[in-house]
Tab-separated table of C-alpha atoms in Angstrom:
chain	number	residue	atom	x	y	z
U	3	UNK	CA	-33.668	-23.456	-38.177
U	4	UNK	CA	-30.188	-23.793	-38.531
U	5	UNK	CA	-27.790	-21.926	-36.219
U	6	UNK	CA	-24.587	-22.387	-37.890
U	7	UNK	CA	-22.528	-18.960	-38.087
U	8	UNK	CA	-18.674	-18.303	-38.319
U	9	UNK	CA	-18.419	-15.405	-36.261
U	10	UNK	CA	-18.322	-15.406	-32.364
U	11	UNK	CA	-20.959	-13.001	-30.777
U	12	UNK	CA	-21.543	-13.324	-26.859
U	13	UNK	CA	-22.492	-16.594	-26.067
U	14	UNK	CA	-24.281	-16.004	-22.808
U	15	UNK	CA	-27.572	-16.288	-22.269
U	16	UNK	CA	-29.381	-12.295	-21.656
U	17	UNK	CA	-31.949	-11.850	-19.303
U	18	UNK	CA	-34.373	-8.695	-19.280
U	19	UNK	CA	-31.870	-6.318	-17.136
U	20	UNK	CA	-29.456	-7.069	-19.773
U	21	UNK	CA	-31.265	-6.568	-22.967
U	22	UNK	CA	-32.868	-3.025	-20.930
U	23	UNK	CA	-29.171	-1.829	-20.079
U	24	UNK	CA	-28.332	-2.798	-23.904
U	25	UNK	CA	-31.045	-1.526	-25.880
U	26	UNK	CA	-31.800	1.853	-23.978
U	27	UNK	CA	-28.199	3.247	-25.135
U	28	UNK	CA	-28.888	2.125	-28.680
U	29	UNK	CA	-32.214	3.589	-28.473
U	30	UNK	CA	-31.604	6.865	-27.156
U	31	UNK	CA	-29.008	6.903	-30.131
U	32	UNK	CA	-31.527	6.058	-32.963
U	33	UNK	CA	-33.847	8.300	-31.260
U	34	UNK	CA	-31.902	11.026	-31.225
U	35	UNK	CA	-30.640	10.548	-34.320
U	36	UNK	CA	-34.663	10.795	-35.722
U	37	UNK	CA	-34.970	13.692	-33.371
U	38	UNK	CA	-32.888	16.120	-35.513
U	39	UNK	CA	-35.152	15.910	-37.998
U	40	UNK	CA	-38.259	17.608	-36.102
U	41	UNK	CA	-34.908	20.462	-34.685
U	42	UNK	CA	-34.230	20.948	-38.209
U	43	UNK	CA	-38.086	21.167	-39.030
U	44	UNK	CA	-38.653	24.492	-37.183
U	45	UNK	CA	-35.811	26.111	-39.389
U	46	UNK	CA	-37.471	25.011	-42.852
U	47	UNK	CA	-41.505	25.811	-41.797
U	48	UNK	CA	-40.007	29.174	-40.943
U	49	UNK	CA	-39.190	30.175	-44.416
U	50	UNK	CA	-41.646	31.564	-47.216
U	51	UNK	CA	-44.010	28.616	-47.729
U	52	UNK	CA	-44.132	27.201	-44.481
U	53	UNK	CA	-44.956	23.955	-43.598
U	54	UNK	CA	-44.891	23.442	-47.329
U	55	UNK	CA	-40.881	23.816	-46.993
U	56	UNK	CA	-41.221	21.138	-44.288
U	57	UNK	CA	-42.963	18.644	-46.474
U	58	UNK	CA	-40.735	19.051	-49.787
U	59	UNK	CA	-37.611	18.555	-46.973
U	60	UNK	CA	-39.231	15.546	-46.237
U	61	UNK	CA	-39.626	14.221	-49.773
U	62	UNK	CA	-35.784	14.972	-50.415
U	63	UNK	CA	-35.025	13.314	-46.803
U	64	UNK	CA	-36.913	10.097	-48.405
U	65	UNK	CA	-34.822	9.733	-51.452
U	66	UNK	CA	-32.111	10.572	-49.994
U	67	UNK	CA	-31.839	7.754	-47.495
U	68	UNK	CA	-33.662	5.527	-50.515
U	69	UNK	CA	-29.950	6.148	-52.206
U	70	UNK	CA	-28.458	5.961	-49.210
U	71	UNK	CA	-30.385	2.475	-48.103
U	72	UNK	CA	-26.582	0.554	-48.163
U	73	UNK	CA	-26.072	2.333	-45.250
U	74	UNK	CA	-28.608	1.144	-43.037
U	75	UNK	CA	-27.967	-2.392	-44.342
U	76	UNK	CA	-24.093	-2.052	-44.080
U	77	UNK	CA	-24.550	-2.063	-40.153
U	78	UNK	CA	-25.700	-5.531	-39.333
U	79	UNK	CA	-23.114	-6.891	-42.088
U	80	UNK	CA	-20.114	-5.209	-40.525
U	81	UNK	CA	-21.458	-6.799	-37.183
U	82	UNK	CA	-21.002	-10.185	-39.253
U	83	UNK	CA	-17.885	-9.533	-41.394
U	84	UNK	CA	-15.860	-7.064	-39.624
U	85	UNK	CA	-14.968	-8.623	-36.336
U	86	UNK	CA	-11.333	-9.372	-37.318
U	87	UNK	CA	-8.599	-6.153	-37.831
U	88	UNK	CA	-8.367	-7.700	-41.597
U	89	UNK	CA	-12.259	-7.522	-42.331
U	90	UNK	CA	-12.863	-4.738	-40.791
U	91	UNK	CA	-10.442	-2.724	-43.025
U	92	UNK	CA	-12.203	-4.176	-46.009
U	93	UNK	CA	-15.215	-3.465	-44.787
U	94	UNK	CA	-14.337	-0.056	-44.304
U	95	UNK	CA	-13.173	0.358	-47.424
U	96	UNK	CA	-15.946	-0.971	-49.077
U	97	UNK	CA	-17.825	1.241	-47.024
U	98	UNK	CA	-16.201	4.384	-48.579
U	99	UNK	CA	-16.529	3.066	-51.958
U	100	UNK	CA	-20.175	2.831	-51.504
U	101	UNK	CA	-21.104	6.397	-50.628
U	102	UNK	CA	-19.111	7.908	-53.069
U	103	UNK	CA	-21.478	5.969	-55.648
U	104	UNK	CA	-24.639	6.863	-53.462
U	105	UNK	CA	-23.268	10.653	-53.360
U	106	UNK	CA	-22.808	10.920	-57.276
U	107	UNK	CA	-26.344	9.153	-58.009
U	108	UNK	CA	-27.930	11.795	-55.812
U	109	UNK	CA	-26.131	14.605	-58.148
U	110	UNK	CA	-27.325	13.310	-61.405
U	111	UNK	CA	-30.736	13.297	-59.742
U	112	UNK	CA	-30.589	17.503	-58.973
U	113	UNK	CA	-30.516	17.489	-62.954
U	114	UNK	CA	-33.877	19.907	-63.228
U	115	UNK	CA	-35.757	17.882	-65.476
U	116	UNK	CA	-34.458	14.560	-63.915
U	117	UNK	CA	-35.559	16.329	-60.385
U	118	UNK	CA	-38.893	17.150	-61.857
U	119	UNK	CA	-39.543	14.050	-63.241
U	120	UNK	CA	-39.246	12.158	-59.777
U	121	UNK	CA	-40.706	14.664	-57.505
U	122	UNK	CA	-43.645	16.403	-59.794
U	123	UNK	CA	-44.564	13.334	-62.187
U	124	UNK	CA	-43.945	9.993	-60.340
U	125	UNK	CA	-43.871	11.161	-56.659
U	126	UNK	CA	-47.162	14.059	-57.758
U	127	UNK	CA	-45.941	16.765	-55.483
U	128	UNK	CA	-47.694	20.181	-56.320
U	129	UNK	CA	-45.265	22.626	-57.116
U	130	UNK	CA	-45.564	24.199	-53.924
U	131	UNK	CA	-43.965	21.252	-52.635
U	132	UNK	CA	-41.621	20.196	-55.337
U	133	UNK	CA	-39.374	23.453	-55.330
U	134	UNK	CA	-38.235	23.112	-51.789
U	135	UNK	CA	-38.006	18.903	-52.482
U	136	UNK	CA	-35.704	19.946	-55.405
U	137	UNK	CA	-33.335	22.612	-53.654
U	138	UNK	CA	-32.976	20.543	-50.749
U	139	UNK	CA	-31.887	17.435	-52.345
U	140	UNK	CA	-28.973	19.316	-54.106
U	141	UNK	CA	-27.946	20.789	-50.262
U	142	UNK	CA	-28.112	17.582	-48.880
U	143	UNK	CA	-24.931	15.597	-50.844
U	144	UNK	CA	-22.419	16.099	-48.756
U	145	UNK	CA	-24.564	14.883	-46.099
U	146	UNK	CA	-25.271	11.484	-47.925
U	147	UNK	CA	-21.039	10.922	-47.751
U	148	UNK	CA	-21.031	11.805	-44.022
U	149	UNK	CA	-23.579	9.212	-43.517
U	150	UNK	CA	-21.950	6.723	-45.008
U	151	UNK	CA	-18.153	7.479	-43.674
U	152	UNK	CA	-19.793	6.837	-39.640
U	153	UNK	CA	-20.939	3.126	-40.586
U	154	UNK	CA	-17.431	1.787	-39.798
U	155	UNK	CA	-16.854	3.655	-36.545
U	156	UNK	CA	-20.490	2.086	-34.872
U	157	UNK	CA	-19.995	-1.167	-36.181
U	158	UNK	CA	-17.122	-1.444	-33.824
U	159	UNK	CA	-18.380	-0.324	-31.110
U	160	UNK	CA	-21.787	-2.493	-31.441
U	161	UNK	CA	-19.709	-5.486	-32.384
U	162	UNK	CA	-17.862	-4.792	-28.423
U	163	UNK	CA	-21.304	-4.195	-27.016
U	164	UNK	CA	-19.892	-0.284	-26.310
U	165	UNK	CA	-23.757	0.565	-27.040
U	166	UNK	CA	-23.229	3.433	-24.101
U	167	UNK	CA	-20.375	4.911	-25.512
U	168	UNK	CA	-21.868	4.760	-29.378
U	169	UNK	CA	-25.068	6.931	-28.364
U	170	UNK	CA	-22.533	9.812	-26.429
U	171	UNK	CA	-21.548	10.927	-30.286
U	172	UNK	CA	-24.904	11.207	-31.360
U	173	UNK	CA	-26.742	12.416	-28.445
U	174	UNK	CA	-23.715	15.712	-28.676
U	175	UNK	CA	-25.353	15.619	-32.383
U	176	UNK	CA	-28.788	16.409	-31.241
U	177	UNK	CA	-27.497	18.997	-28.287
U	178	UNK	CA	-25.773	20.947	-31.333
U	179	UNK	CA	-28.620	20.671	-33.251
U	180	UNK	CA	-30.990	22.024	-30.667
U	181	UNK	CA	-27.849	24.646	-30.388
U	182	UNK	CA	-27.725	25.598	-34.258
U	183	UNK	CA	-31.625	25.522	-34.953
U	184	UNK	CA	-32.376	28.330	-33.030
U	185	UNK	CA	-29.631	30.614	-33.792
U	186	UNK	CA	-30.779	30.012	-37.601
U	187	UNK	CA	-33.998	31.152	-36.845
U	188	UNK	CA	-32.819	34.061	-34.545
U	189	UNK	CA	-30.858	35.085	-38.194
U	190	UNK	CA	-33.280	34.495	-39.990
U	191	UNK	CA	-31.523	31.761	-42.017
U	192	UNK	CA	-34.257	29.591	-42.560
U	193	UNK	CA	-35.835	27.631	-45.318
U	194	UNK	CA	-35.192	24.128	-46.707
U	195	UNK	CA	-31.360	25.007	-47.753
U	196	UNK	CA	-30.834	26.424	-43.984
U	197	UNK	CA	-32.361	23.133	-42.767
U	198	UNK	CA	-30.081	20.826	-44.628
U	199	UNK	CA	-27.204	22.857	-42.991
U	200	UNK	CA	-28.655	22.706	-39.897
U	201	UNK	CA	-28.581	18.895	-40.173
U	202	UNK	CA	-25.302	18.205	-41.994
U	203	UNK	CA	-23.014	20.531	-39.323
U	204	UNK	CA	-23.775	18.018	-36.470
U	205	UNK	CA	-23.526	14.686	-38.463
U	206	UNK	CA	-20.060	15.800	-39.409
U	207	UNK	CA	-19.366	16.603	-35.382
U	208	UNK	CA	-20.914	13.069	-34.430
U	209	UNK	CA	-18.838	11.366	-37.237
U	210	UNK	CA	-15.609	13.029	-35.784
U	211	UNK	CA	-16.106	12.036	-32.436
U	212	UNK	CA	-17.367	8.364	-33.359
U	213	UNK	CA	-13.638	8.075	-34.950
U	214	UNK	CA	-12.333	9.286	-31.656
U	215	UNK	CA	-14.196	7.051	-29.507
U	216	UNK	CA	-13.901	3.672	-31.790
U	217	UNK	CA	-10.181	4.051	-32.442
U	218	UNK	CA	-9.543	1.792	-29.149
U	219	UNK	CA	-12.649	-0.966	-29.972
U	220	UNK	CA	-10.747	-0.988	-33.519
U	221	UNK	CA	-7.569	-1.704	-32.405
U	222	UNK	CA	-9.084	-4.132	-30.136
U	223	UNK	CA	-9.798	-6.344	-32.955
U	224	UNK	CA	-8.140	-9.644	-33.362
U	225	UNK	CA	-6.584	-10.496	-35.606
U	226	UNK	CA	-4.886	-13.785	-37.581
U	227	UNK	CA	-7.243	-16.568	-37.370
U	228	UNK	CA	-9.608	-17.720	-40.037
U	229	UNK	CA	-8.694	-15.860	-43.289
U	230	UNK	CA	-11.288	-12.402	-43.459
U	231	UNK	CA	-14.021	-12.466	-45.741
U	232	UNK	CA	-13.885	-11.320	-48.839
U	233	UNK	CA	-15.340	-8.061	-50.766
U	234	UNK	CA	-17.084	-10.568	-53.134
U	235	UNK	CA	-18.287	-12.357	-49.801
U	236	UNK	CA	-19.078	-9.428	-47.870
U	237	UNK	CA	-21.682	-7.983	-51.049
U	238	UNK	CA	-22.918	-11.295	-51.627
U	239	UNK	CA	-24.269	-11.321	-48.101
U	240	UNK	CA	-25.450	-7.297	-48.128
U	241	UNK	CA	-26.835	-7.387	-51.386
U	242	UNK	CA	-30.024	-8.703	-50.451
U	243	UNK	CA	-30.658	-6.726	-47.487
U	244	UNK	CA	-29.326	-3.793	-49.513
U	245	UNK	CA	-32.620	-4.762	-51.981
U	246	UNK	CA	-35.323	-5.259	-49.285
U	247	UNK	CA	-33.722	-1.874	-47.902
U	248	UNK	CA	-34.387	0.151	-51.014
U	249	UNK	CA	-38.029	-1.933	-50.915
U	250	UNK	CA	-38.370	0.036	-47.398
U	251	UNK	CA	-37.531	3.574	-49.028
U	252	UNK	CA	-40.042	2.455	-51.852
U	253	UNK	CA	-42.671	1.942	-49.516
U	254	UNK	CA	-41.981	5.102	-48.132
U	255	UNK	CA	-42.455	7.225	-51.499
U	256	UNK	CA	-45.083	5.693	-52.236
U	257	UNK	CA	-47.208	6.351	-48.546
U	258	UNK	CA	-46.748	10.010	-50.230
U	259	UNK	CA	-47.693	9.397	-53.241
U	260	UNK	CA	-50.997	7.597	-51.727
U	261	UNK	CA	-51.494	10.359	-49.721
U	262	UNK	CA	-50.486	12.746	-52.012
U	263	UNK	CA	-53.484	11.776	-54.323
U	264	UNK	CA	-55.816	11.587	-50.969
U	265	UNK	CA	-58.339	14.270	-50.588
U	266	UNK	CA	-56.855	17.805	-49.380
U	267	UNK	CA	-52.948	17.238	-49.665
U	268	UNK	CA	-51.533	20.208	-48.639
U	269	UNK	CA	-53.086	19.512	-44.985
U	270	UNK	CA	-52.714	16.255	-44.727
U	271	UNK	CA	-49.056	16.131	-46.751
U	272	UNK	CA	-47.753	18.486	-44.087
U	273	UNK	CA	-49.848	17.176	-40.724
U	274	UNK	CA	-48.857	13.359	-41.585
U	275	UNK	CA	-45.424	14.811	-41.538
U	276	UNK	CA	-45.554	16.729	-38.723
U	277	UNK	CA	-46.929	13.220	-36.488
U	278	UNK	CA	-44.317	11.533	-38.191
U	279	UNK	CA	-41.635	13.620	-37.054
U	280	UNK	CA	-42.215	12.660	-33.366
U	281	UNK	CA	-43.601	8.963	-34.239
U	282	UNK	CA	-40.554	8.244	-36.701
U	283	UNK	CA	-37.587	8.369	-33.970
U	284	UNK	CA	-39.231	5.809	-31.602
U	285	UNK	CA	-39.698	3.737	-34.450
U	286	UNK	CA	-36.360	4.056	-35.586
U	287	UNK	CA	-35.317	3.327	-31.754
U	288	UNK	CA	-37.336	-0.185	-32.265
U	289	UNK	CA	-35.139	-0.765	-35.395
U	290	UNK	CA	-32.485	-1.513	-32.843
U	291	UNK	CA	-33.422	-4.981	-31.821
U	292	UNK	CA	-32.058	-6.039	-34.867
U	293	UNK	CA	-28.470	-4.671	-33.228
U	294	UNK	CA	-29.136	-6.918	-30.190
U	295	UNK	CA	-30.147	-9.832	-31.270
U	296	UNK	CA	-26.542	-9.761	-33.528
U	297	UNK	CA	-24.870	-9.564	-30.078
U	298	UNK	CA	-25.809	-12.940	-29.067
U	299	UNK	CA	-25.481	-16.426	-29.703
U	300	UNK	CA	-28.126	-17.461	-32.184
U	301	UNK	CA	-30.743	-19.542	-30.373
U	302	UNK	CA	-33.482	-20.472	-29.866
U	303	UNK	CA	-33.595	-19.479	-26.156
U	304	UNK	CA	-32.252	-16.106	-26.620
U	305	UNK	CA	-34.128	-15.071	-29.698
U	306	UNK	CA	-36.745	-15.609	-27.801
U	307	UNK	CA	-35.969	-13.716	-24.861
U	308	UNK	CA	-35.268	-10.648	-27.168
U	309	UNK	CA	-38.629	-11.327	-29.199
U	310	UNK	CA	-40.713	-11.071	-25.903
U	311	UNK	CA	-38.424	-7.978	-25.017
U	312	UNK	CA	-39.501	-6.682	-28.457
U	313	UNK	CA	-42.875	-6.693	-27.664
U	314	UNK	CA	-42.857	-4.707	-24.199
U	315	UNK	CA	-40.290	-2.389	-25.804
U	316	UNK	CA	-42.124	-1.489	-28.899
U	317	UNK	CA	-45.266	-0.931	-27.036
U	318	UNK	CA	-43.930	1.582	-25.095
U	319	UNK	CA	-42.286	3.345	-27.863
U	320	UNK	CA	-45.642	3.530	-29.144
U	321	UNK	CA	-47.335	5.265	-26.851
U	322	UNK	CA	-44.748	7.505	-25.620
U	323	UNK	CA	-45.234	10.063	-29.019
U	324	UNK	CA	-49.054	10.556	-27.560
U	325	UNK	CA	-47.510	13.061	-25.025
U	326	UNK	CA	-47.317	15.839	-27.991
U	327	UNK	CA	-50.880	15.738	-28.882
U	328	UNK	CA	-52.204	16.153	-25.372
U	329	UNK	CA	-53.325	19.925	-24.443
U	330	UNK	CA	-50.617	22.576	-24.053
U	331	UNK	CA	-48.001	20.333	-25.388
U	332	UNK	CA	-49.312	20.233	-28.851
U	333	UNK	CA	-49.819	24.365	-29.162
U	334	UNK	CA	-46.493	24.727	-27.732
U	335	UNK	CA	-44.491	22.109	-30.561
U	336	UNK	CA	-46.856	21.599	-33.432
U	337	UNK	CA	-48.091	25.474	-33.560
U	338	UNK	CA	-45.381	27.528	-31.885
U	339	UNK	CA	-42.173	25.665	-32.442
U	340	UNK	CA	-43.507	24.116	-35.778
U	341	UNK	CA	-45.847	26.899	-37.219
U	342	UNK	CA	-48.419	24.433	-37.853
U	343	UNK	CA	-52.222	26.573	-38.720
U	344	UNK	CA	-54.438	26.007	-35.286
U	345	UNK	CA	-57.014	24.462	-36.964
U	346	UNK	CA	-55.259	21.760	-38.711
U	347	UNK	CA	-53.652	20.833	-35.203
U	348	UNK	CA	-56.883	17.588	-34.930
U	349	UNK	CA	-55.440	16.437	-38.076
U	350	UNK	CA	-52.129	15.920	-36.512
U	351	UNK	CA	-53.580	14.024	-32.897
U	352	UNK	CA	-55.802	12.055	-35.361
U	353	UNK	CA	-52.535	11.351	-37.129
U	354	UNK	CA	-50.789	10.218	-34.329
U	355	UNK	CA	-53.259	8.150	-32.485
U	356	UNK	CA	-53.137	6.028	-36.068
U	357	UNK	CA	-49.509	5.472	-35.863
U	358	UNK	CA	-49.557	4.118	-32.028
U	359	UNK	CA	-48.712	0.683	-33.163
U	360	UNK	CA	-46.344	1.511	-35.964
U	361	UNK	CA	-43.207	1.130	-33.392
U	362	UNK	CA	-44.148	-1.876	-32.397
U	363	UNK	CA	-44.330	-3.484	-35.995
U	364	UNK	CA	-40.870	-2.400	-36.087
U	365	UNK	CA	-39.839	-4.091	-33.265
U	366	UNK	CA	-41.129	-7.276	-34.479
U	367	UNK	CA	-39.431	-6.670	-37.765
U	368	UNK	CA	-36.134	-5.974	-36.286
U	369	UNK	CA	-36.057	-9.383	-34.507
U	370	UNK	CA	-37.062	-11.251	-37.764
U	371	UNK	CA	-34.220	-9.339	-39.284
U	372	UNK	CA	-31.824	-9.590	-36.659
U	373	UNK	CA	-32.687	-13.598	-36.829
U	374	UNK	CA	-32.113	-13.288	-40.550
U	375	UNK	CA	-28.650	-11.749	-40.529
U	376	UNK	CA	-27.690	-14.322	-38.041
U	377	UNK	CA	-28.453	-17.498	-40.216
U	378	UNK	CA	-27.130	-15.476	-42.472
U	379	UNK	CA	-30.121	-15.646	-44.756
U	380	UNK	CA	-30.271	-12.278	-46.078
U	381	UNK	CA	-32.396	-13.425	-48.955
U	382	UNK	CA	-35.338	-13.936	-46.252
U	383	UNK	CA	-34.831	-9.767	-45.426
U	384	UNK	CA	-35.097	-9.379	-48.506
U	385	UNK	CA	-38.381	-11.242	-48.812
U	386	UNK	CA	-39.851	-9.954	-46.110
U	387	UNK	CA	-39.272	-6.056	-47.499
U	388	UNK	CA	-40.538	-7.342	-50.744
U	389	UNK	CA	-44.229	-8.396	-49.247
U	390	UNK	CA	-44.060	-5.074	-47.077
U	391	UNK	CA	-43.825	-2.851	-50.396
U	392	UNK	CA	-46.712	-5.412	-51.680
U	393	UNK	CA	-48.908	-4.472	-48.686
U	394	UNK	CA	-48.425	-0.656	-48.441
U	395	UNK	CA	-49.078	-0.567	-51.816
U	396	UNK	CA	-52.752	-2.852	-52.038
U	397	UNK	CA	-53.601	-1.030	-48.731
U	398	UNK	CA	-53.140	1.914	-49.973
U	399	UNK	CA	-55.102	1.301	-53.608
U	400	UNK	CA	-57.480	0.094	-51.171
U	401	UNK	CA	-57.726	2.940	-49.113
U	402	UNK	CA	-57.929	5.404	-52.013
U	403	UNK	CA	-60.511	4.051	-53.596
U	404	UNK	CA	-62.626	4.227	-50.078
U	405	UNK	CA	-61.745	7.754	-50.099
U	406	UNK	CA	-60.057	7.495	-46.895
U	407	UNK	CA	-58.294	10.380	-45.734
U	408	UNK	CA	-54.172	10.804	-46.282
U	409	UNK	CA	-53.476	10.268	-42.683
U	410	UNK	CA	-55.090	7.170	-42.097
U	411	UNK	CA	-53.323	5.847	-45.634
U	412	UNK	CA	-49.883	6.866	-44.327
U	413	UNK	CA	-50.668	4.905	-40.129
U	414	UNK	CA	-52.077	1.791	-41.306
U	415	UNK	CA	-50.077	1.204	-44.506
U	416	UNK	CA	-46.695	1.676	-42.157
U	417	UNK	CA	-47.830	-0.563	-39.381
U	418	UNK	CA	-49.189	-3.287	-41.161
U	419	UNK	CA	-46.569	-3.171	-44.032
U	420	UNK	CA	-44.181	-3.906	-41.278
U	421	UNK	CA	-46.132	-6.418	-39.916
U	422	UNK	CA	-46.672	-8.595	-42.840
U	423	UNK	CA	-42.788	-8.635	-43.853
U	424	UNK	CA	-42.272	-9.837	-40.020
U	425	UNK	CA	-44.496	-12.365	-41.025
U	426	UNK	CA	-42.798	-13.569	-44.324
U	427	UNK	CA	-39.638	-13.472	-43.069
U	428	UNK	CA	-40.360	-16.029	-39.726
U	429	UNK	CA	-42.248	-18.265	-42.760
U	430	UNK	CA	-39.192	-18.578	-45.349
U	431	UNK	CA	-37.165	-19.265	-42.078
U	432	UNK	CA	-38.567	-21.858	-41.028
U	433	UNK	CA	-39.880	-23.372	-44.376
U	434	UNK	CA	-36.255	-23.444	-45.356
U	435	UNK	CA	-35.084	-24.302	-41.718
């Protein structure tokens, strides 16, 4: 593989203490970032349907980050392109320009019969579930331009390895969100609408005090040099990962709609959602390698270092959502704090047991991303997302035609979607290396 790049990340070697005083910041950001979505769950299973609410927030959540997939894939381009003053004020720009599109696609989308036609014909959501899934998408688009309008502010504090003072904005996010979720249900402002809220009030605090804190990494840009990419050069280079992205969110609609058309849905719709709620932010947390191994030199020696790193890391992220389902803990978050039926509480431990290796997947996705982005071979990301939509969806054709139940569907097409595009992408590397 070739190792040419054009930017200059840290060219020292990392050893373990590094990478674990590098990745737990970033982690503990992702994480918590994940985490408001299970705060924010207690206000929506409160209102009239229960954890029906919960699951149509869910389905809006899904296509709302599937419009919003440039954001996720914006990251580990400005940590390529913006690294100069000049670049990173296009990149910025660009940034902007982005959500606004994002943010107007998700209003022609609220249109009723467009809205029915994704959520109750090609997603299959029972009404039940659709009606929250509708309202909440409509709440939720001022969210999808506060999402987008961070981007800029964490690139430049990733790009100056700042990974400590990046996760101090969002970890004040979750504290206000523990803060707010409460006090909504105290009011009795609850429901999928009051969830959204719930969520969107803290993003725009974190967003603020990202600005504050990056303002010094941004200035601390050089500048001159090597003339900055271009806008042309910049989307070239995203467009690809901006693809296998919306490939991700696919995959993701379409675990529903699998399970969705598994036997009993409106148990297993709601439980798989409920285990993913706590199994979702340490996968997210794993997503982070990709972050790290952009930090770096790209070599051999140190890709390798971060891939065996990978594997401890995601590993433990796995097992660490097994603490819910254990006795006492489970009652007191999945029935009291979530209002999840007793009886359907063995759904959600079988639920996640299944997804115990679905962080660690990640993790070795990350890297193969992170490698990716370095070679700047996007078109391999994009690859690799392309054979994971492939997989989730013949595993789960597969598993509906066994009859296997909804949450087994959603563990094993997740973990070995991820898998297989970790796969693909280390084989187009080195085929074209």
């Amino acid at each position: 593989m070739s190792t040419t790049v054009d930017y200059a990340p840290d060219a020292s070697t990392p050893n373990a203490r590094r990478l674990t005083r590098l990745f737990i910041p970033l982690a503990i950001q992702a994480a918590s970032q994940s985490l408001c979505y299970p705060l924010v769950a207690m206000v929506a299973t409160r209102g009239p349907n229960g954890p029906l609410d919960l699951a149509g927030l869910a389905q809006s959540n899904t296509v709302l980050f599937f419009l919003g997939m440039f954001a996720l894939s914006l990251v580990p381009t400005g940590m390529v392109y913006a690294r100069t003053r000049e670049g990173y004020r296009r990149f910025y720009r660009m940034t902007l320009s982005i959500g606004a599109l994002a943010s107007a696609a998700q209003a022609m989308l609220c249109i009723p019969p467009v809205s029915h036609l994704l959520f109750g014909r090609l997603i299959g959501l029972p009404p039940t579930i659709e009606a929250p899934a509708a309202v909440s998408l409509i709440a939720s688009i001022p969210l999808q331009m506060i999402f987008f309008s961070r981007i800029p502010y964490f690139v430049a504090m990733y790009v100056s390895r700042a990974t400590g003072i990046a996760s101090v904005a969002t970890i004040g996010r979750v504290v206000f969100t523990a803060m707010l979720s409460p006090l909504f249900c105290l009011f009795d402002a609850v429901g999928p609408v009051w969830a959204v809220v719930a969520l969107t009030l803290p993003v725009g605090l974190e967003t603020a005090v990202s600005w504050y804190f990056a303002k010094r990494y941004i200035r601390g840009l050089p500048g001159g040099g090597e003339p900055p990419p271009g806008v042309r050069d910049i989307l070239r280079f995203n467009l690809p990962l901006t693809v296998g992205g919306y490939f991700l969110s696919l995959a993701t609609i379409a675990v529903a709609a699998f399970i969705a058309r598994a036997p009993d849905p409106e148990i297993t719709l709601p439980a798989y959602y409920l285990a993913l709620g706590i199994a979702n932010p340490v996968a997210f947390a794993a997503t982070r390698i990709q972050t790290m191994v952009l930090m770096f030199a790209p070599t051999e020696l140190v890709w390798r270092r971060i891939l065996h790193f990978s594997i401890g890391a995601g590993i433990i992220l796995g097992v660490l959502p097994l603490a819910f389902v254990l006795p006492g803990p489970a009652e007191l978050y999945y029935v009291q704090l979530q209002n999840l039926a007793p009886e359907h509480l063995d759904v959600v431990r079988q639920t996640a047991a299944a997804l115990v290796l679905f962080p660690l997947a990640v993790a070795l996705r990350a890297h193969s991303e992170g490698v990716s982005a370095c070679l700047k071979r996007s078109s391999s990301v994009l690859l690799g997302h392309a054979a994971l939509l492939a997989t989730i969806t013949a595993c789960g054709l597969a598993a509906l035609a066994l009859g296997l139940p909804g949450y087994v569907i959603g563990a094993v097409c997740l973990s070995l979607g991820s898998a297989a595009s970790s796969a693909v992408m280390r084989l187009t590397l080195r085929y074209r290396g």
